[in-house]
mmCIF file of C-alpha atoms in Angstrom:
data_model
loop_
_atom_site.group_PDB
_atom_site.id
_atom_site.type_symbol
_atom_site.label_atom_id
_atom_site.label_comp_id
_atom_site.label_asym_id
_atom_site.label_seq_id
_atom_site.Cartn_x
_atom_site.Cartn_y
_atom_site.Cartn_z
ATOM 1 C CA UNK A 1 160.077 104.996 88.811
ATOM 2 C CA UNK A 2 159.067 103.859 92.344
ATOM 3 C CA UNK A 3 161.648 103.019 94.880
ATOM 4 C CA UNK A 4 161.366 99.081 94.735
ATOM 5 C CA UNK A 5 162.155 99.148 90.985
ATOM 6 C CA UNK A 6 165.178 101.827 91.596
ATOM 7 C CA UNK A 7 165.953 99.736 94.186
ATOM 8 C CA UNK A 8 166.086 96.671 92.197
ATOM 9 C CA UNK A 9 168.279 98.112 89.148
ATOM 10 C CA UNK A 10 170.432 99.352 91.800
ATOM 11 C CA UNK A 11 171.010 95.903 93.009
ATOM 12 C CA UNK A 12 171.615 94.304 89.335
ATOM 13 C CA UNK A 13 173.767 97.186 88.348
ATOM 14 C CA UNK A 14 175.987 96.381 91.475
ATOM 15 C CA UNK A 15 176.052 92.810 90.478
ATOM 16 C CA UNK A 16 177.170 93.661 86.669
ATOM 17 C CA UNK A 17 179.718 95.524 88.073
ATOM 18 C CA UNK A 18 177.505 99.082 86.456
ATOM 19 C CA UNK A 19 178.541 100.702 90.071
ATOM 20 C CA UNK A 20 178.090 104.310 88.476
ATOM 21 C CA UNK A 21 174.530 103.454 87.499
ATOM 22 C CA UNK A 22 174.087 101.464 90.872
ATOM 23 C CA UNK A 23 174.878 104.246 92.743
ATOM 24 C CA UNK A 24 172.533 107.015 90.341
ATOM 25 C CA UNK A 25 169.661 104.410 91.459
ATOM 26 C CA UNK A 26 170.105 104.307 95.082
ATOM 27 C CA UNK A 27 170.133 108.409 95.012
ATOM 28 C CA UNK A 28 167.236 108.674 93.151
ATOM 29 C CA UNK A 29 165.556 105.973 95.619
ATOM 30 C CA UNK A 30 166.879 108.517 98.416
ATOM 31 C CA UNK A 31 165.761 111.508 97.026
ATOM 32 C CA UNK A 32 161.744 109.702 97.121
ATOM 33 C CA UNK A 33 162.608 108.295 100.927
ATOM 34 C CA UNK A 34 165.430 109.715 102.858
ATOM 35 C CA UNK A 35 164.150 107.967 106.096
ATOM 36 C CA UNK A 36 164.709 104.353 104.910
ATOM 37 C CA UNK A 37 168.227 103.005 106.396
ATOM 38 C CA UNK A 38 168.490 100.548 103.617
ATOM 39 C CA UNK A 39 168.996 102.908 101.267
ATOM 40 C CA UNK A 40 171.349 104.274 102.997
ATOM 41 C CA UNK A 41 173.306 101.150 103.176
ATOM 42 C CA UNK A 42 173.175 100.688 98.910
ATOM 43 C CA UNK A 43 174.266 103.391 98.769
ATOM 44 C CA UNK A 44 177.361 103.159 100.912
ATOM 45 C CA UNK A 45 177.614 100.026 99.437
ATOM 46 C CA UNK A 46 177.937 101.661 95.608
ATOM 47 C CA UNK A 47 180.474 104.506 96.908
ATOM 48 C CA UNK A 48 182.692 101.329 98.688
ATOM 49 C CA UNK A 49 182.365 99.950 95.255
ATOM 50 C CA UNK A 50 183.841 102.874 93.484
ATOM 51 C CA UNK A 51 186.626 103.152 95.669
ATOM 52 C CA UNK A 52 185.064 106.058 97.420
ATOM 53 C CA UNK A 53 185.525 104.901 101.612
ATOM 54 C CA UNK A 54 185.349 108.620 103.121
ATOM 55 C CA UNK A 55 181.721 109.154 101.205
ATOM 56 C CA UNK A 56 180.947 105.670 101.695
ATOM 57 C CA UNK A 57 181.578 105.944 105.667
ATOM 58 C CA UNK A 58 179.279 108.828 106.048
ATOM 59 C CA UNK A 59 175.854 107.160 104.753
#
């Protein structure tokens, strides 16, 4: 899967409320491209979802 499409079921998982899955997405997008910031954020933005602020806080 390319990063726009992991990118893009990252984003609809987060909206379902899938924050697990979200969060699989966005690592697998990070694991192609550890250089893009924006992945970063998702990412933070899944942990924050899932309750986990310490992880969150260091992506």
């Amino acid at each position: 899967m390319e990063i726009k499409e992991l990118v893009l079921k990252g984003q609809n998982s987060l909206k379902s409320g899938s924050f697990e899955e979200a969060l699989a997405c966005f690592e697998q997008a990070l694991f192609l491209n550890q250089d893009d910031p924006d992945l970063w954020n998702f990412k933070a933005v899944a942990l924050r979802s899932l309750g986990r602020y310490e992880e969150a806080l260091e992506c």
